[in-house]
PDB file of C-alpha atoms in Angstrom:
ATOM      1  CA  UNK N   1     145.108 119.142 303.540  1.00 37.00           C
ATOM      2  CA  UNK N   2     144.270 117.101 300.222  1.00 43.00           C
ATOM      3  CA  UNK N   3     142.558 118.870 296.974  1.00 42.00           C
ATOM      4  CA  UNK N   4     138.925 117.707 296.776  1.00 60.00           C
ATOM      5  CA  UNK N   5     138.464 115.440 294.249  1.00 68.00           C
ATOM      6  CA  UNK N   6     135.783 116.675 291.250  1.00 65.00           C
ATOM      7  CA  UNK N   7     133.004 114.372 289.061  1.00 64.00           C
ATOM      8  CA  UNK N   8     133.706 114.816 285.651  1.00 66.00           C
ATOM      9  CA  UNK N   9     131.000 116.861 285.201  1.00 61.00           C
ATOM     10  CA  UNK N  10     132.416 119.086 288.193  1.00 60.00           C
ATOM     11  CA  UNK N  11     134.955 119.566 285.867  1.00 63.00           C
ATOM     12  CA  UNK N  12     134.005 120.045 283.298  1.00 64.00           C
ATOM     13  CA  UNK N  13     131.692 123.222 284.536  1.00 67.00           C
ATOM     14  CA  UNK N  14     135.247 124.323 286.642  1.00 72.00           C
ATOM     15  CA  UNK N  15     136.103 124.863 282.849  1.00 71.00           C
ATOM     16  CA  UNK N  16     133.520 126.285 281.780  1.00 65.00           C
ATOM     17  CA  UNK N  17     133.339 129.394 283.637  1.00 70.00           C
ATOM     18  CA  UNK N  18     137.003 129.740 283.642  1.00 71.00           C
ATOM     19  CA  UNK N  19     136.830 129.678 280.494  1.00 66.00           C
ATOM     20  CA  UNK N  20     134.380 132.479 279.869  1.00 62.00           C
ATOM     21  CA  UNK N  21     135.881 134.970 282.739  1.00 67.00           C
ATOM     22  CA  UNK N  22     139.446 134.553 280.143  1.00 63.00           C
ATOM     23  CA  UNK N  23     136.743 135.966 278.016  1.00 72.00           C
ATOM     24  CA  UNK N  24     135.934 138.250 280.287  1.00 67.00           C
ATOM     25  CA  UNK N  25     138.698 139.198 280.902  1.00 61.00           C
ATOM     26  CA  UNK N  26     139.775 138.749 277.654  1.00 62.00           C
ATOM     27  CA  UNK N  27     136.696 141.259 275.856  1.00 57.00           C
ATOM     28  CA  UNK N  28     136.015 142.651 278.056  1.00 56.00           C
ATOM     29  CA  UNK N  29     138.032 144.395 281.114  1.00 63.00           C
ATOM     30  CA  UNK N  30     140.797 144.227 278.905  1.00 63.00           C
ATOM     31  CA  UNK N  31     143.022 142.288 281.983  1.00 69.00           C
ATOM     32  CA  UNK N  32     145.750 140.405 279.891  1.00 83.00           C
ATOM     33  CA  UNK N  33     147.654 138.613 281.584  1.00 83.00           C
ATOM     34  CA  UNK N  34     145.278 137.790 283.711  1.00 83.00           C
ATOM     35  CA  UNK N  35     143.108 136.220 280.957  1.00 83.00           C
ATOM     36  CA  UNK N  36     146.288 134.265 279.951  1.00 85.00           C
ATOM     37  CA  UNK N  37     146.502 133.025 283.123  1.00 86.00           C
ATOM     38  CA  UNK N  38     142.646 131.450 283.683  1.00 83.00           C
ATOM     39  CA  UNK N  39     143.208 130.974 279.288  1.00 85.00           C
ATOM     40  CA  UNK N  40     145.977 128.194 280.792  1.00 87.00           C
ATOM     41  CA  UNK N  41     144.692 127.143 283.639  1.00 85.00           C
ATOM     42  CA  UNK N  42     141.698 125.229 281.528  1.00 82.00           C
ATOM     43  CA  UNK N  43     144.718 123.985 278.629  1.00 89.00           C
ATOM     44  CA  UNK N  44     146.491 122.081 281.833  1.00 81.00           C
ATOM     45  CA  UNK N  45     142.409 120.963 282.711  1.00 79.00           C
ATOM     46  CA  UNK N  46     141.586 120.752 279.173  1.00 79.00           C
ATOM     47  CA  UNK N  47     144.190 120.422 276.659  1.00 84.00           C
ATOM     48  CA  UNK N  48     141.648 119.939 273.601  1.00 82.00           C
ATOM     49  CA  UNK N  49     139.553 122.497 274.468  1.00 83.00           C
ATOM     50  CA  UNK N  50     139.102 124.671 270.665  1.00 86.00           C
ATOM     51  CA  UNK N  51     137.296 127.386 272.375  1.00 84.00           C
ATOM     52  CA  UNK N  52     140.892 128.373 274.915  1.00 85.00           C
ATOM     53  CA  UNK N  53     143.422 127.393 272.405  1.00 89.00           C
ATOM     54  CA  UNK N  54     141.936 129.479 269.729  1.00 87.00           C
ATOM     55  CA  UNK N  55     141.576 132.655 272.409  1.00 87.00           C
ATOM     56  CA  UNK N  56     144.915 132.263 274.384  1.00 88.00           C
ATOM     57  CA  UNK N  57     146.642 131.806 270.369  1.00 93.00           C
ATOM     58  CA  UNK N  58     145.755 135.289 269.641  1.00 88.00           C
ATOM     59  CA  UNK N  59     148.249 136.960 272.508  1.00 88.00           C
ATOM     60  CA  UNK N  60     151.331 135.441 270.649  1.00 94.00           C
ATOM     61  CA  UNK N  61     151.165 138.676 268.213  1.00 90.00           C
ATOM     62  CA  UNK N  62     151.580 140.450 271.549  1.00 91.00           C
ATOM     63  CA  UNK N  63     154.877 141.351 272.347  1.00 93.00           C
ATOM     64  CA  UNK N  64     154.539 141.048 275.599  1.00 91.00           C
ATOM     65  CA  UNK N  65     152.624 138.159 276.524  1.00 92.00           C
ATOM     66  CA  UNK N  66     153.853 135.645 272.906  1.00 93.00           C
ATOM     67  CA  UNK N  67     156.760 133.360 275.198  1.00 95.00           C
ATOM     68  CA  UNK N  68     154.885 132.749 277.621  1.00 94.00           C
ATOM     69  CA  UNK N  69     151.770 132.079 275.737  1.00 94.00           C
ATOM     70  CA  UNK N  70     154.174 129.590 273.146  1.00 97.00           C
ATOM     71  CA  UNK N  71     155.272 128.502 276.040  1.00 95.00           C
ATOM     72  CA  UNK N  72     152.230 126.786 276.858  1.00 93.00           C
ATOM     73  CA  UNK N  73     151.031 125.818 273.165  1.00 96.00           C
ATOM     74  CA  UNK N  74     153.978 124.139 272.561  1.00 96.00           C
ATOM     75  CA  UNK N  75     153.092 121.076 274.305  1.00 94.00           C
ATOM     76  CA  UNK N  76     149.261 121.215 273.774  1.00 93.00           C
ATOM     77  CA  UNK N  77     150.357 121.443 269.504  1.00 95.00           C
ATOM     78  CA  UNK N  78     152.948 117.868 269.673  1.00 95.00           C
ATOM     79  CA  UNK N  79     150.510 115.755 271.043  1.00 92.00           C
ATOM     80  CA  UNK N  80     147.806 117.340 268.958  1.00 92.00           C
ATOM     81  CA  UNK N  81     150.624 116.315 266.039  1.00 95.00           C
ATOM     82  CA  UNK N  82     150.540 119.866 264.899  1.00 95.00           C
ATOM     83  CA  UNK N  83     154.332 120.494 263.720  1.00 97.00           C
ATOM     84  CA  UNK N  84     154.469 123.275 261.874  1.00 97.00           C
ATOM     85  CA  UNK N  85     152.568 125.135 264.933  1.00 96.00           C
ATOM     86  CA  UNK N  86     154.713 123.679 267.003  1.00 97.00           C
ATOM     87  CA  UNK N  87     157.740 124.617 265.376  1.00 98.00           C
ATOM     88  CA  UNK N  88     156.075 128.758 265.323  1.00 97.00           C
ATOM     89  CA  UNK N  89     155.774 128.743 269.167  1.00 97.00           C
ATOM     90  CA  UNK N  90     160.113 127.197 269.363  1.00 98.00           C
ATOM     91  CA  UNK N  91     161.103 129.072 267.085  1.00 98.00           C
ATOM     92  CA  UNK N  92     158.426 132.804 268.828  1.00 97.00           C
ATOM     93  CA  UNK N  93     161.037 131.193 272.343  1.00 97.00           C
ATOM     94  CA  UNK N  94     163.819 131.672 270.767  1.00 97.00           C
ATOM     95  CA  UNK N  95     163.632 135.346 269.569  1.00 95.00           C
ATOM     96  CA  UNK N  96     162.258 135.966 272.979  1.00 93.00           C
ATOM     97  CA  UNK N  97     165.139 134.042 275.141  1.00 93.00           C
ATOM     98  CA  UNK N  98     168.958 135.145 276.156  1.00 89.00           C
ATOM     99  CA  UNK N  99     169.804 132.477 278.211  1.00 94.00           C
ATOM    100  CA  UNK N 100     172.101 130.714 275.566  1.00 94.00           C
ATOM    101  CA  UNK N 101     171.387 127.233 276.876  1.00 95.00           C
ATOM    102  CA  UNK N 102     167.616 127.382 276.151  1.00 96.00           C
ATOM    103  CA  UNK N 103     168.234 128.549 272.790  1.00 96.00           C
ATOM    104  CA  UNK N 104     170.194 126.035 271.525  1.00 96.00           C
ATOM    105  CA  UNK N 105     167.884 123.059 273.302  1.00 97.00           C
ATOM    106  CA  UNK N 106     164.558 125.091 271.118  1.00 97.00           C
ATOM    107  CA  UNK N 107     167.121 124.814 268.469  1.00 98.00           C
ATOM    108  CA  UNK N 108     167.418 121.386 268.541  1.00 98.00           C
ATOM    109  CA  UNK N 109     164.307 120.385 268.559  1.00 98.00           C
ATOM    110  CA  UNK N 110     163.249 122.123 265.820  1.00 98.00           C
ATOM    111  CA  UNK N 111     165.849 120.261 264.359  1.00 98.00           C
ATOM    112  CA  UNK N 112     165.208 117.341 265.383  1.00 98.00           C
ATOM    113  CA  UNK N 113     160.980 117.952 264.778  1.00 98.00           C
ATOM    114  CA  UNK N 114     162.152 119.504 260.958  1.00 98.00           C
ATOM    115  CA  UNK N 115     163.510 116.129 260.273  1.00 97.00           C
ATOM    116  CA  UNK N 116     162.279 113.340 262.305  1.00 97.00           C
ATOM    117  CA  UNK N 117     157.822 114.721 262.514  1.00 97.00           C
ATOM    118  CA  UNK N 118     157.347 117.318 259.098  1.00 98.00           C
ATOM    119  CA  UNK N 119     160.002 115.206 257.123  1.00 97.00           C
ATOM    120  CA  UNK N 120     161.805 118.113 255.739  1.00 98.00           C
ATOM    121  CA  UNK N 121     165.967 117.403 256.157  1.00 97.00           C
ATOM    122  CA  UNK N 122     166.543 120.230 254.428  1.00 97.00           C
ATOM    123  CA  UNK N 123     164.549 123.007 257.655  1.00 98.00           C
ATOM    124  CA  UNK N 124     166.598 120.811 260.002  1.00 98.00           C
ATOM    125  CA  UNK N 125     170.007 121.640 258.066  1.00 98.00           C
ATOM    126  CA  UNK N 126     169.218 125.319 258.553  1.00 98.00           C
ATOM    127  CA  UNK N 127     168.767 124.358 261.874  1.00 98.00           C
ATOM    128  CA  UNK N 128     170.985 122.582 263.063  1.00 98.00           C
ATOM    129  CA  UNK N 129     173.574 125.388 260.573  1.00 98.00           C
ATOM    130  CA  UNK N 130     172.039 127.581 263.439  1.00 98.00           C
ATOM    131  CA  UNK N 131     172.679 125.695 265.927  1.00 97.00           C
ATOM    132  CA  UNK N 132     175.949 125.534 265.254  1.00 97.00           C
ATOM    133  CA  UNK N 133     177.650 129.169 264.258  1.00 96.00           C
ATOM    134  CA  UNK N 134     176.302 129.808 267.728  1.00 95.00           C
ATOM    135  CA  UNK N 135     177.803 126.775 268.776  1.00 96.00           C
ATOM    136  CA  UNK N 136     181.195 125.834 266.863  1.00 96.00           C
ATOM    137  CA  UNK N 137     182.765 122.952 268.944  1.00 96.00           C
ATOM    138  CA  UNK N 138     178.638 121.217 269.139  1.00 97.00           C
ATOM    139  CA  UNK N 139     178.836 118.257 267.909  1.00 96.00           C
ATOM    140  CA  UNK N 140     175.961 116.192 267.896  1.00 97.00           C
ATOM    141  CA  UNK N 141     175.585 119.262 265.524  1.00 98.00           C
ATOM    142  CA  UNK N 142     178.474 118.337 263.279  1.00 97.00           C
ATOM    143  CA  UNK N 143     176.731 115.404 263.087  1.00 97.00           C
ATOM    144  CA  UNK N 144     173.450 115.810 261.757  1.00 98.00           C
ATOM    145  CA  UNK N 145     174.883 117.824 259.645  1.00 98.00           C
ATOM    146  CA  UNK N 146     177.090 115.470 257.759  1.00 97.00           C
ATOM    147  CA  UNK N 147     173.916 112.479 257.921  1.00 97.00           C
ATOM    148  CA  UNK N 148     171.464 115.587 256.064  1.00 98.00           C
ATOM    149  CA  UNK N 149     173.702 116.378 253.614  1.00 98.00           C
ATOM    150  CA  UNK N 150     174.566 113.636 252.902  1.00 97.00           C
ATOM    151  CA  UNK N 151     171.121 112.077 252.430  1.00 96.00           C
ATOM    152  CA  UNK N 152     169.674 115.398 251.448  1.00 97.00           C
ATOM    153  CA  UNK N 153     172.464 116.250 249.282  1.00 96.00           C
ATOM    154  CA  UNK N 154     174.165 118.838 250.584  1.00 98.00           C
ATOM    155  CA  UNK N 155     178.163 118.918 250.117  1.00 98.00           C
ATOM    156  CA  UNK N 156     177.575 123.082 249.107  1.00 97.00           C
ATOM    157  CA  UNK N 157     175.629 123.621 251.126  1.00 98.00           C
ATOM    158  CA  UNK N 158     177.654 122.490 253.761  1.00 98.00           C
ATOM    159  CA  UNK N 159     180.751 123.249 252.855  1.00 98.00           C
ATOM    160  CA  UNK N 160     179.750 127.443 253.005  1.00 98.00           C
ATOM    161  CA  UNK N 161     178.415 126.582 256.091  1.00 98.00           C
ATOM    162  CA  UNK N 162     181.066 125.371 257.825  1.00 98.00           C
ATOM    163  CA  UNK N 163     183.428 128.045 255.636  1.00 97.00           C
ATOM    164  CA  UNK N 164     182.025 130.799 257.454  1.00 97.00           C
ATOM    165  CA  UNK N 165     182.250 129.251 260.599  1.00 97.00           C
ATOM    166  CA  UNK N 166     185.453 128.184 261.063  1.00 95.00           C
ATOM    167  CA  UNK N 167     186.626 131.798 259.672  1.00 93.00           C
ATOM    168  CA  UNK N 168     185.867 133.592 263.806  1.00 88.00           C
ATOM    169  CA  UNK N 169     187.182 130.171 265.553  1.00 93.00           C
ATOM    170  CA  UNK N 170     189.630 131.401 268.322  1.00 93.00           C
ATOM    171  CA  UNK N 171     190.383 127.736 269.416  1.00 95.00           C
ATOM    172  CA  UNK N 172     193.336 126.857 266.855  1.00 94.00           C
ATOM    173  CA  UNK N 173     192.766 123.607 267.397  1.00 95.00           C
ATOM    174  CA  UNK N 174     188.566 123.591 266.762  1.00 96.00           C
ATOM    175  CA  UNK N 175     189.858 125.806 263.735  1.00 96.00           C
ATOM    176  CA  UNK N 176     191.515 123.299 262.014  1.00 95.00           C
ATOM    177  CA  UNK N 177     189.595 120.232 262.366  1.00 96.00           C
ATOM    178  CA  UNK N 178     187.185 122.471 259.987  1.00 97.00           C
ATOM    179  CA  UNK N 179     190.069 123.033 257.672  1.00 96.00           C
ATOM    180  CA  UNK N 180     190.750 118.789 257.904  1.00 96.00           C
ATOM    181  CA  UNK N 181     186.817 118.364 257.405  1.00 96.00           C
ATOM    182  CA  UNK N 182     186.108 121.426 254.615  1.00 97.00           C
ATOM    183  CA  UNK N 183     189.049 119.860 252.618  1.00 97.00           C
ATOM    184  CA  UNK N 184     187.599 116.128 253.380  1.00 97.00           C
ATOM    185  CA  UNK N 185     184.548 117.314 251.492  1.00 97.00           C
ATOM    186  CA  UNK N 186     185.831 119.668 248.468  1.00 97.00           C
ATOM    187  CA  UNK N 187     187.887 116.700 248.071  1.00 97.00           C
ATOM    188  CA  UNK N 188     185.540 113.050 248.332  1.00 96.00           C
ATOM    189  CA  UNK N 189     182.571 115.202 247.723  1.00 97.00           C
ATOM    190  CA  UNK N 190     182.279 118.330 246.200  1.00 97.00           C
ATOM    191  CA  UNK N 191     185.601 117.105 243.204  1.00 96.00           C
ATOM    192  CA  UNK N 192     187.159 119.783 243.697  1.00 97.00           C
ATOM    193  CA  UNK N 193     190.793 119.102 244.766  1.00 96.00           C
ATOM    194  CA  UNK N 194     192.041 122.556 244.061  1.00 96.00           C
ATOM    195  CA  UNK N 195     190.074 123.488 247.021  1.00 96.00           C
ATOM    196  CA  UNK N 196     191.125 120.294 249.364  1.00 97.00           C
ATOM    197  CA  UNK N 197     194.176 121.087 248.521  1.00 96.00           C
ATOM    198  CA  UNK N 198     194.272 124.830 249.229  1.00 96.00           C
ATOM    199  CA  UNK N 199     192.708 123.713 252.743  1.00 95.00           C
ATOM    200  CA  UNK N 200     195.189 120.786 253.533  1.00 94.00           C
ATOM    201  CA  UNK N 201     198.024 123.848 252.728  1.00 94.00           C
ATOM    202  CA  UNK N 202     196.562 126.204 255.737  1.00 92.00           C
ATOM    203  CA  UNK N 203     196.327 122.585 257.768  1.00 92.00           C
ATOM    204  CA  UNK N 204     200.167 122.614 257.538  1.00 91.00           C
ATOM    205  CA  UNK N 205     201.158 126.545 257.459  1.00 86.00           C
ATOM    206  CA  UNK N 206     200.028 125.924 260.813  1.00 75.00           C
ATOM    207  CA  UNK N 207     201.033 122.468 262.231  1.00 70.00           C
ATOM    208  CA  UNK N 208     204.010 121.645 259.643  1.00 63.00           C
ATOM    209  CA  UNK N 209     203.737 118.195 261.085  1.00 58.00           C
ATOM    210  CA  UNK N 210     200.485 117.109 260.677  1.00 55.00           C
ATOM    211  CA  UNK N 211     199.844 113.868 259.491  1.00 55.00           C
ATOM    212  CA  UNK N 212     196.303 114.981 259.103  1.00 55.00           C
ATOM    213  CA  UNK N 213     196.803 117.098 255.969  1.00 49.00           C
TER     214      UNK N 213
END
């Protein structure tokens, strides 16, 4: 069966009724889960409904509901260009998510928003660093970290990050790629040839005939 078609006036009336129901559930009946469901529906119909958004935002401090509410608010803040709030609800999702790929996607989103929308390269660097710490083979994270280090002169922080990541690696080939990059950073960006030599020497100890080192 087809869904009934409502006039704008009828939709507005439905929105008002659902909003009122959400507030009653929230303030008088203690039905927090039901209130979130109802207020979410209001926002799906009217994303700019400020009163419903403010009501549902109050649940961001509720440990049982903050993840669900963060997912509801994320696209709304993006559409409204409220990028700091957008990052805030993304961070809540990172905290509440155990699935590795989902965490990585969320952190990538944070990194891009910090750089492209907020214009905060150091905070973007920190987010990409979190991605790399969890997934050392993440090529995009390494590339973006180098790019930001170049633009914001964060070579020292890049070297420290790569050192931390490389120390825990069990994949010898991946570890050597980090050592080589560390040698390059110390030689070409930080002007510390002795540190560069130490990393190149470590590569040669692992692979005596390495042409890279």
